[in-house]
Coordinates of C-alpha atoms and ligand atoms in Angstrom, one line a residue:
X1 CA -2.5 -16.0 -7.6
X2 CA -0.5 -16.7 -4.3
X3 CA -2.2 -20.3 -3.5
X4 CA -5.6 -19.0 -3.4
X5 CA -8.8 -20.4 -4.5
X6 CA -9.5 -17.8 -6.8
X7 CA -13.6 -18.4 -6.9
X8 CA -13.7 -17.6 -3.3
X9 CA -14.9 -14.5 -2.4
X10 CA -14.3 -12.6 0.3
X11 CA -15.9 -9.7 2.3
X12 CA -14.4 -7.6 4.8
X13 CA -16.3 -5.0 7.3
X14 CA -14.9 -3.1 9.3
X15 CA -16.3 -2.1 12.9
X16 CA -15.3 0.8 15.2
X17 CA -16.4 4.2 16.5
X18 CA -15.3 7.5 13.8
X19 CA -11.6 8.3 13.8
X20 CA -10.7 4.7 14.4
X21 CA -8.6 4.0 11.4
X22 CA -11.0 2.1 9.2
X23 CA -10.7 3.9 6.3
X24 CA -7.0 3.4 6.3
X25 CA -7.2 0.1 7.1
X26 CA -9.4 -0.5 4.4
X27 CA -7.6 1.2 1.9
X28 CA -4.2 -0.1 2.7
X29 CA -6.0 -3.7 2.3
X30 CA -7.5 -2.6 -1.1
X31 CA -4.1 -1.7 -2.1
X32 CA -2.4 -4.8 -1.0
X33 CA -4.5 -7.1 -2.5
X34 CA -5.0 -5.3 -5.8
X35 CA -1.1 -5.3 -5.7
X36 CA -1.4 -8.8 -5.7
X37 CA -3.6 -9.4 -7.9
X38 CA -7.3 -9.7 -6.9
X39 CA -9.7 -7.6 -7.9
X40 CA -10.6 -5.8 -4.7
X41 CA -12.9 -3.2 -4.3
X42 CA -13.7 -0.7 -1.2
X43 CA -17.0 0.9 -0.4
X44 CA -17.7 3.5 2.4
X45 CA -20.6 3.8 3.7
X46 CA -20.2 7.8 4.0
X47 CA -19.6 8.2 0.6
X48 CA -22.9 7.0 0.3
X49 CA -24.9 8.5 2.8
X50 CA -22.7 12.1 1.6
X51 CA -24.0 11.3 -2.1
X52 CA -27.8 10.6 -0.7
X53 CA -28.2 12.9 2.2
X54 CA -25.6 15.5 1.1
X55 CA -22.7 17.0 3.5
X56 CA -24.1 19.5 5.5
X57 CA -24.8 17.0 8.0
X58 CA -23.8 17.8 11.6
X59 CA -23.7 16.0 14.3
X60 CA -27.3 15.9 15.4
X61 CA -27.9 14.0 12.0
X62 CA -25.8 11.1 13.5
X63 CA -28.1 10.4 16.7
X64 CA -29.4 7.5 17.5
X65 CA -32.7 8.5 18.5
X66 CA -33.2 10.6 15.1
X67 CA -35.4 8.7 13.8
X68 CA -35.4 9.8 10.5
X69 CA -32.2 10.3 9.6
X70 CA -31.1 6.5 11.0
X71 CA -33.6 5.6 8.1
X72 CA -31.7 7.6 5.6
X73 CA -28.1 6.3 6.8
X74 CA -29.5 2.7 7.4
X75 CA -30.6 3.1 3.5
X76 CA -27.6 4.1 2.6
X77 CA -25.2 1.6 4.3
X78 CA -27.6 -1.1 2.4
X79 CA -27.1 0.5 -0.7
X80 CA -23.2 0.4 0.3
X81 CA -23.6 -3.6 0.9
X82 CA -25.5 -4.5 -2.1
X83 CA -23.0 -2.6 -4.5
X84 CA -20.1 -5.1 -2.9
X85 CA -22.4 -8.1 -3.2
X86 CA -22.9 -6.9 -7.3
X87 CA -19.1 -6.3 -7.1
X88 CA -18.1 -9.7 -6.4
X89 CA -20.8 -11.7 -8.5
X90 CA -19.4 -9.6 -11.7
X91 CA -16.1 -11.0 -10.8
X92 CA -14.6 -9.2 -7.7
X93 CA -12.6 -11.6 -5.2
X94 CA -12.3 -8.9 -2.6
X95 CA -14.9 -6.2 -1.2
X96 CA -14.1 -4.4 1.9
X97 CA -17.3 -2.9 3.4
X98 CA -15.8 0.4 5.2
X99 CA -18.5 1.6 7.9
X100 CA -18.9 1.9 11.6
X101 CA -21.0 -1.1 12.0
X102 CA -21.6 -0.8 15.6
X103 CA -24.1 -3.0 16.6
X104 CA -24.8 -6.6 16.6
X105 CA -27.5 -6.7 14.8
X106 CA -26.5 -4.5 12.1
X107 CA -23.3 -7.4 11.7
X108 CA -25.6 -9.8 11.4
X109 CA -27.7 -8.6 9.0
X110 CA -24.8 -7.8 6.7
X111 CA -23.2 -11.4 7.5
X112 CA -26.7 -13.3 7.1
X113 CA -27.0 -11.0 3.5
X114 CA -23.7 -12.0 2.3
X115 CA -23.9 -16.1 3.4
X116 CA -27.2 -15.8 1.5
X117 CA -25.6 -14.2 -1.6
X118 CA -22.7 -16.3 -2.0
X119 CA -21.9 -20.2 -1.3
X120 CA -18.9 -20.3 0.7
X121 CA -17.8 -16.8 1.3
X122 CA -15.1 -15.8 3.5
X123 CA -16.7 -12.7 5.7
X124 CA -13.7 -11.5 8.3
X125 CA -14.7 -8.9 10.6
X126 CA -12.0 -5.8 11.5
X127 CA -13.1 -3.8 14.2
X128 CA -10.7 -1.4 15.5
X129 CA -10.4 0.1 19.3
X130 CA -9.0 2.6 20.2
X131 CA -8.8 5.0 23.4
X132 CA -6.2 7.2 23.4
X133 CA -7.4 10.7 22.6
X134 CA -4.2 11.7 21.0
X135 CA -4.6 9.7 18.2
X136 CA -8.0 10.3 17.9
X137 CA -7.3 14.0 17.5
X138 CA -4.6 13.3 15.1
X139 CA -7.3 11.5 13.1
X140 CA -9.4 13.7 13.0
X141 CA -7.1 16.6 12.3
X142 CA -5.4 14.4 9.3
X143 CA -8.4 13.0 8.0
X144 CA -12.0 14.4 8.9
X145 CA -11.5 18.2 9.3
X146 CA -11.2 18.5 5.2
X147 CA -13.9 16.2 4.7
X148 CA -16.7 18.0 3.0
X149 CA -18.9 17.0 5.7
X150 CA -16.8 20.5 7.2
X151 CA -17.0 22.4 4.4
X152 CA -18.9 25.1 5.7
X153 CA -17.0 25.0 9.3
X154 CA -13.6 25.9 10.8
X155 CA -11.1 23.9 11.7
X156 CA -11.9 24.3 15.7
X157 CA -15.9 24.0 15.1
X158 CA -15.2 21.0 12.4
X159 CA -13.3 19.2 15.5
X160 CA -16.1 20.6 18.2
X161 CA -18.3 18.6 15.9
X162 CA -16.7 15.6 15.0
X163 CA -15.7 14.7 18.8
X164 CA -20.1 15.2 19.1
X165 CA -20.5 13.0 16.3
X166 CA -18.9 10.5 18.1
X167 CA -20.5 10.8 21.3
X168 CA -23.8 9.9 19.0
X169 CA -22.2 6.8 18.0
X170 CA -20.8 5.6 21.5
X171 CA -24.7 5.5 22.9
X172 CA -25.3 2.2 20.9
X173 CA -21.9 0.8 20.1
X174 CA -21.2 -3.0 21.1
X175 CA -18.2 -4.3 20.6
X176 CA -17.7 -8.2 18.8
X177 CA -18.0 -10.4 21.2
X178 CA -17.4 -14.3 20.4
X179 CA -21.1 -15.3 20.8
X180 CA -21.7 -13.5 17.5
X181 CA -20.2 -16.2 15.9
X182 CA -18.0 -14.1 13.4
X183 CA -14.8 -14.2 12.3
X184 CA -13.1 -11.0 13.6
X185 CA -9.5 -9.2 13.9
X186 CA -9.6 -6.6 16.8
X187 CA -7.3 -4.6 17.0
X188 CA -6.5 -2.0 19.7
X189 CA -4.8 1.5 19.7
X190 CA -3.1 0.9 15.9
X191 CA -1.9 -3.0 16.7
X192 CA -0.4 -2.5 20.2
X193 CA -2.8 -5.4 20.9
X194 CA -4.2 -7.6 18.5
X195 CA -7.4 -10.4 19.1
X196 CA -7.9 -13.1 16.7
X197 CA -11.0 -15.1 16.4
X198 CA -11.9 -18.1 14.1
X199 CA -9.9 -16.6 11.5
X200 CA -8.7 -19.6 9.1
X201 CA -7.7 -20.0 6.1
X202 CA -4.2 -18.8 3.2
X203 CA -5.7 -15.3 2.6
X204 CA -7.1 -14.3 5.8
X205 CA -4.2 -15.6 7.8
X206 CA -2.4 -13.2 5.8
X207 CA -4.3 -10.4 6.5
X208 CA -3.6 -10.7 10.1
X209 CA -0.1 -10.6 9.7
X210 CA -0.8 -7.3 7.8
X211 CA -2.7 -5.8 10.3
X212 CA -0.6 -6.7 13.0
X213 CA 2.1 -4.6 11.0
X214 CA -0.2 -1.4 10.6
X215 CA 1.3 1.9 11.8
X216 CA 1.0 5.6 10.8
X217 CA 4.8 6.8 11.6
X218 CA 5.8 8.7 8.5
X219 CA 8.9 7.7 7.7
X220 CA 10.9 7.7 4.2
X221 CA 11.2 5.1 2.0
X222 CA 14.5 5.2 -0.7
X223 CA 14.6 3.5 -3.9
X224 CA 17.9 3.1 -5.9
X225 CA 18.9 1.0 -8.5
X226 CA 22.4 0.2 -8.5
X227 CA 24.9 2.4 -10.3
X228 CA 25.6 1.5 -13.9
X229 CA 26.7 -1.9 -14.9
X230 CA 28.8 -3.4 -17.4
X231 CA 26.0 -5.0 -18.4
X232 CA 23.6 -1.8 -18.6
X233 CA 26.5 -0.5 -20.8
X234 CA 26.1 -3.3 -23.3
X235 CA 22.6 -3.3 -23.1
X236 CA 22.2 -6.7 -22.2
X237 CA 19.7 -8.4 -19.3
X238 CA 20.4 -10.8 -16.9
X239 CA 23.9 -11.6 -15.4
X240 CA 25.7 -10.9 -12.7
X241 CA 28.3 -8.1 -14.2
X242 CA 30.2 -5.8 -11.8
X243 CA 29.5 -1.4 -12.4
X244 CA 31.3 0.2 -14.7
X245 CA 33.5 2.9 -14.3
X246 CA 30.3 5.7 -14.2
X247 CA 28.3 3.2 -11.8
X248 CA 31.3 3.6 -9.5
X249 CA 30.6 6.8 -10.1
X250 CA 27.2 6.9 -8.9
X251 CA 27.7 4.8 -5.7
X252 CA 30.7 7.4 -4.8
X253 CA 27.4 10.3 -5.2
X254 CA 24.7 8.0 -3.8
X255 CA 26.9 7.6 -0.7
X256 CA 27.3 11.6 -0.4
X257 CA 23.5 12.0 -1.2
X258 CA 22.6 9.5 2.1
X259 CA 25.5 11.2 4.3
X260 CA 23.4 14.5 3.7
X261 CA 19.9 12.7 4.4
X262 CA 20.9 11.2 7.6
X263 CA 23.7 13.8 9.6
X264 CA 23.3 12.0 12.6
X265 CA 24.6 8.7 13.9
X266 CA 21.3 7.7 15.6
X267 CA 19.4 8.1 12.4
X268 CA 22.1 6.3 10.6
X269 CA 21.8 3.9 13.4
X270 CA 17.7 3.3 12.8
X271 CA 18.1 2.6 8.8
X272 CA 16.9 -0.3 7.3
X273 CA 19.1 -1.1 4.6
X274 CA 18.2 -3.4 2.0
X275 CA 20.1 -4.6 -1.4
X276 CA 20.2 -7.9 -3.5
X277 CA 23.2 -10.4 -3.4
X278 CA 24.0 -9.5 -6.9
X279 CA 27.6 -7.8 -7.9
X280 CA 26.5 -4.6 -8.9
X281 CA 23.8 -3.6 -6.0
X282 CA 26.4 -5.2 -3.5
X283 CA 29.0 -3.3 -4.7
X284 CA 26.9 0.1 -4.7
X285 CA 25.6 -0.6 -1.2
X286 CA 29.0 -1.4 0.3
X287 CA 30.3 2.1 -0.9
X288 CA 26.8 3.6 1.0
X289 CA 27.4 1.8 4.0
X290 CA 31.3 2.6 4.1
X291 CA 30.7 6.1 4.2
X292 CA 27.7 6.0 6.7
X293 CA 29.0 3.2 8.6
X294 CA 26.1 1.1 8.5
X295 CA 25.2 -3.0 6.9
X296 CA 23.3 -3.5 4.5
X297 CA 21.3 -6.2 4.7
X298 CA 21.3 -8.6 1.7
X299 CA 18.6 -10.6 0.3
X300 CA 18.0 -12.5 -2.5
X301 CA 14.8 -11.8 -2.9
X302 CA 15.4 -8.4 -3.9
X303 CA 18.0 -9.9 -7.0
X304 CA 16.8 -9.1 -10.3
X305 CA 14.3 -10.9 -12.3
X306 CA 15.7 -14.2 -13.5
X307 CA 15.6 -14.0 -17.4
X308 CA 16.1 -17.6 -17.9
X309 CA 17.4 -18.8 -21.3
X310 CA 17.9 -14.9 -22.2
X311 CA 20.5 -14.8 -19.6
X312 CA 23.1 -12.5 -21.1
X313 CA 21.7 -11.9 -24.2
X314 CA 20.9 -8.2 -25.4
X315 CA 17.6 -7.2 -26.2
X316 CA 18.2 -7.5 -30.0
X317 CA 19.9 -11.1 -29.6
X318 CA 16.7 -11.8 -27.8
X319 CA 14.7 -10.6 -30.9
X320 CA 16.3 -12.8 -33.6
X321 CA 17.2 -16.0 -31.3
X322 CA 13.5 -16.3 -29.6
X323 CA 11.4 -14.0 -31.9
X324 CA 7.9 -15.8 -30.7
X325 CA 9.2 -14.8 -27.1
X326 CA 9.9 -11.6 -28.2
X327 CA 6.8 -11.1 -29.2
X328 CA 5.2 -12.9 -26.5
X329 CA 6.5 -10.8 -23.5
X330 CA 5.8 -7.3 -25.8
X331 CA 1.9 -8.4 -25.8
X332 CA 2.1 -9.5 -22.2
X333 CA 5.0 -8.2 -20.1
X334 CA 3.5 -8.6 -16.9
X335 CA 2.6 -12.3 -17.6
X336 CA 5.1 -13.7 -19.5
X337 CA 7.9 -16.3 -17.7
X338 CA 11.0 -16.0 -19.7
X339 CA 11.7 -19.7 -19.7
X340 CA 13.4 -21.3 -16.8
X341 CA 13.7 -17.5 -15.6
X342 CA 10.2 -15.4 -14.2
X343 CA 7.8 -13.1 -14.6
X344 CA 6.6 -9.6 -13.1
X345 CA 3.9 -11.4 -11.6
X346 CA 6.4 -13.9 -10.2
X347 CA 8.4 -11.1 -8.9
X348 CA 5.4 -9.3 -7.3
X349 CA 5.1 -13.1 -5.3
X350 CA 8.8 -13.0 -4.3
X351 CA 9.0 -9.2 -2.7
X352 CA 6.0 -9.9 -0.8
X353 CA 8.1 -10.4 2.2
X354 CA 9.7 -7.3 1.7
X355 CA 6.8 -5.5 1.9
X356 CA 5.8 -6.8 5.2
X357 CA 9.6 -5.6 6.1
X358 CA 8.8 -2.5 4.6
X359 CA 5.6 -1.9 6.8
X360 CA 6.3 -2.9 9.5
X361 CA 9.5 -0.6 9.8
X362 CA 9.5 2.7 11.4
X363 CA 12.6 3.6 10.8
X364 CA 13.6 5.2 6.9
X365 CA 14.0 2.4 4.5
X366 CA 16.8 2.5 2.2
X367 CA 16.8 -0.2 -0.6
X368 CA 19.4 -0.2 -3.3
X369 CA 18.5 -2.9 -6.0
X370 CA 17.1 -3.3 -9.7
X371 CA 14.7 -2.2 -12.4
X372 CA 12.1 -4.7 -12.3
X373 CA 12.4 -5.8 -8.4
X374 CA 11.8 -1.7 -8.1
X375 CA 9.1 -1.0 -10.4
X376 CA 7.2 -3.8 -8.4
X377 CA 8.3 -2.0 -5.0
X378 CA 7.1 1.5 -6.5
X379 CA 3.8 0.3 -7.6
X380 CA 2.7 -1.0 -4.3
X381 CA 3.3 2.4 -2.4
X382 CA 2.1 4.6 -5.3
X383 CA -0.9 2.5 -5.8
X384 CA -0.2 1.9 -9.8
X385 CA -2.8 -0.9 -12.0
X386 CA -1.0 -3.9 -11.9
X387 CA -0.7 -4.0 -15.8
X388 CA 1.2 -0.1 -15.6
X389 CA 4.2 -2.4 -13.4
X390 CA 6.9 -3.6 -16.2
X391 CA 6.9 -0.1 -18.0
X392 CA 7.2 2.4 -14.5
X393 CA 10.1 4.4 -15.5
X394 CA 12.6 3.9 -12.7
X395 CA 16.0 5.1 -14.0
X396 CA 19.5 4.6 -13.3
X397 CA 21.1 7.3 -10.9
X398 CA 18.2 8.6 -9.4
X399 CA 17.1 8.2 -6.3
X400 CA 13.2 7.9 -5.1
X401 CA 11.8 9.2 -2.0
X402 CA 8.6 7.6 -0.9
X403 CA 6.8 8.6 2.1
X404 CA 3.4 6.9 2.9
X405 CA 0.9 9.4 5.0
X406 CA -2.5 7.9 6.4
X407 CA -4.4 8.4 2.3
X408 CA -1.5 9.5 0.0
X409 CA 2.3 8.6 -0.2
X410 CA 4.6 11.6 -1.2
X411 CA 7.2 11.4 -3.9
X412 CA 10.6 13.1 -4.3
X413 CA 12.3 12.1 -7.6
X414 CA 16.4 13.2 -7.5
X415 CA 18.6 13.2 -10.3
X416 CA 21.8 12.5 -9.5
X417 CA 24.8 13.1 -11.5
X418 CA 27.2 10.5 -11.1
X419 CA 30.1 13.0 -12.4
X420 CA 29.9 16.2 -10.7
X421 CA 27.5 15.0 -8.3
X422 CA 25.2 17.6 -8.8
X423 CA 21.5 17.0 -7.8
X424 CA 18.1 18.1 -9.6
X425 CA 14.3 17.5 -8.7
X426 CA 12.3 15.6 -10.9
X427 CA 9.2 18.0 -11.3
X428 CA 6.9 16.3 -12.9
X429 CA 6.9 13.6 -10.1
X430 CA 6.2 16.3 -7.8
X431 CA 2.8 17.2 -9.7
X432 CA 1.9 13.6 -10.3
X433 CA 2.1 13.6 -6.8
X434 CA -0.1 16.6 -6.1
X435 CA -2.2 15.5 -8.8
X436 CA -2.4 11.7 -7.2
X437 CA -3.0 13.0 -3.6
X438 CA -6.1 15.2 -5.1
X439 CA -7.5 11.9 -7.1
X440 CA -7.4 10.4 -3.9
X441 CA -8.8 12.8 -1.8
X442 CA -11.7 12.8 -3.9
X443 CA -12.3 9.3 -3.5
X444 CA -12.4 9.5 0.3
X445 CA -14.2 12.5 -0.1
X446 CA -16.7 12.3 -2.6
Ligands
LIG506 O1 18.5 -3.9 -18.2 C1 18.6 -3.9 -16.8 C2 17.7 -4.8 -16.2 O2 17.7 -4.7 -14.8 C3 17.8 -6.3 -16.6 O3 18.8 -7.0 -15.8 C4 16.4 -6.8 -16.5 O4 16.3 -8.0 -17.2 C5 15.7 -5.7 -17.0 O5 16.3 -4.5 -16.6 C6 14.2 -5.6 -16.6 O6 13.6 -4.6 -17.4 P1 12.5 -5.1 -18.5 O7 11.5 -5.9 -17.8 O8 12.0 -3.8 -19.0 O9 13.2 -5.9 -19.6

């Protein structure tokens, strides 16, 4: 996908001190590309030394001059290495190596162990800085103090010992430095500065970009599909129709809805608003930004997939005139290109931009557009399979609320009724989100 040699394989290992943000970093990679696409695959080194060594390890286990134990975490960051390497020679095209990889020569042993494994492989180097206590104790407040590692420890004793654990590693850390020869990202206190060295290349370029976009604000993130069309009414795809009488409906209760979320005028001011050019999410948003005096901005890429031939046609018209279509995009939905019109996949290619928008932003997003633009939206933040994308329920009148922490993005699910207005909570969301977050958890974890 997305211009890429897709026999290339590429590592990426992350450097830095504990608390640094290379888990997230890694994991918010991981989820981009696998959004995309490529098989990508993290492994953390702690997970394998927790595994091995087990988790009462405090922070005497972490010093450099225990001899020992820097066997048994040595072994264990190996072990990490050669699972990518077997990763990507049974068909991965991504493996992120998460681990403090502090010193020069441990980079170069990994580096010198992956050029020997693969012909050509694209290693890129992320090490991230960072000195500002602050959100180093936020890190580790947010991240490490629930770790099992801490399992037997308060929360004030879990810290006492983590900021220790640190000290261990800053006796031997070295920084990248260019005569390493690597290719490297740097990037200090969460992208306020950035270093770029010898990175080249469609994918890796990209990856920059990404980083460079990195932040941990929590902010919300609203999906919407426009209110009921004519053409939803009729059942049929494609189009440009204008809402019907209960989509008018909707944008009238949608409008209320945001004038509740956002009371003030400087929130309202700090909204990213997003639609597509198309009637019926135009004609929604303008009746949102009417009442909370705000623009929406319109983009085409956020229009609705382009059905092609099928334009207009309902799904049973579909059935008879093209039934080897039909049949085609039932077995493969996320693959199939209605002709002259696109796929999921293609759609996944378009928003990409949007994405970047979307992370980048610190302010709440709102975006007010359609079923299959929004399924691919959804999938990135909740971290679905690719394949789940074309069948993510996203309904009409209801109203998503995403907001991405540091592992986990929260979900809020409202129902709203486009003629009394009256609102109700989508439960089940709420446990698939408290299921989700404790999946995840574990995986950090382990
Ligand atoms: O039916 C509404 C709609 O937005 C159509 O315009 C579009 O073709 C369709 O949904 C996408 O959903 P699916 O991929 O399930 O056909």
């Amino acid at each position: 996908m997305q211009g890429c040699n897709r026999s290339q394989k590429i590592a990426i290992c992350t450097v830095g001190l504990p608390a640094r943000g290379k888990t997230y970093i890694s994991r918010k990679l991981n989820r981009y590309f696998n959004w995309l696409g490529y098989k990508s695959r993290v492994f953390i080194n702690g997970n394998y030394r927790r595994e091995i060594c087990g988790t009462e390890c405090n922070s005497l286990f972490f010093d450099p001059h225990n001899e020992e134990a820097q066997k048994a975490r040595s072994d264990c960051a190996k072990m990490a290495l050669q699972d990518l390497i077997q990763f990507l020679k049974n068909g991965g095209d991504v493996g992120i190596l998460d681990g403090t990889n502090i010193t020069k020569e441990r980079r170069h042993q990994i580096e010198n162990e992956l050029k020997s494994s693969f012909n050509g492989i694209q290693t890129l180097w992320i090490e991230s800085i960072c000195n500002d206590s602050k959100v180093i104790q936020n890190n580790i407040r947010l991240t490490k103090i629930n770790n099992p590692d801490y399992c037997n420890m308060n929360s004030e004793q879990a810290t006492i010992d983590f900021l220790n654990r640190i000290k261990m590693y800053e006796q031997i850390y070295e920084t990248i430095t260019d005569d390493e020869n690597l290719s490297y990202i740097k990037t200090m206190n969460v992208g306020a500065d950035i270093i770029v060295h010898q990175v080249f290349g469609f994918l890796l370029s990209k990856i920059v970009s990404f980083i460079m976009n990195l932040h941990t604000y929590p902010r919300p993130i609203y999906l919407s599909r426009h209110g009921e069309s004519q053409y939803n009414v009729d059942d049929r795809v494609g189009g440009d129709s204008d809402l019907s009488q209960l989509g008018e409906m909707y944008a009238d209760k949608l409008a209320d809805f945001f004038y509740q979320e956002f009371p003030t005028k400087e929130i309202k001011n700090d909204i990213i608003f997003l639609t597509s050019t198309m009637r019926r999410a135009v004609h929604t948003s303008d009746v949102v930004a009417q009442k909370l005096e705000i623009q929406p901005l319109q983009l085409k890429t956020l229009d609705e997939i382009n059905v092609g031939i099928c334009d207009g046609m309902t799904y049973t018209e579909i059935a008879q005139k093209f039934p080897n279509d039909f049949q085609e995009r039932k077995i493969n939905k996320l693959g199939y290109r209605y002709p002259r019109g696109e796929s999921y996949l293609d759609l996944i290619s378009r928003i990409e931009p949007v994405i970047f928008e979307i992370e980048r932003s610190r302010q709440p997003v709102m975006i007010i557009a359609h079923q299959a633009i929004l399924r691919c939206l959804y999938a990135y933040f909740h971290q679905n399979e690719i394949p789940e994308v074309p069948t993510l329920d996203i309904p009409l009148h209801c109203v998503i609320k995403l907001t991405p922490a540091a592992y986990f993005c929260d979900e809020k699910r409202v129902l709203i009724n486009p003629q009394t207005g009256e609102i109700s909570i989508k439960e089940e969301y709420v446990q698939e989100f408290v299921r989700s977050k404790s999946k995840q958890k574990s995986f950090i974890d382990l």
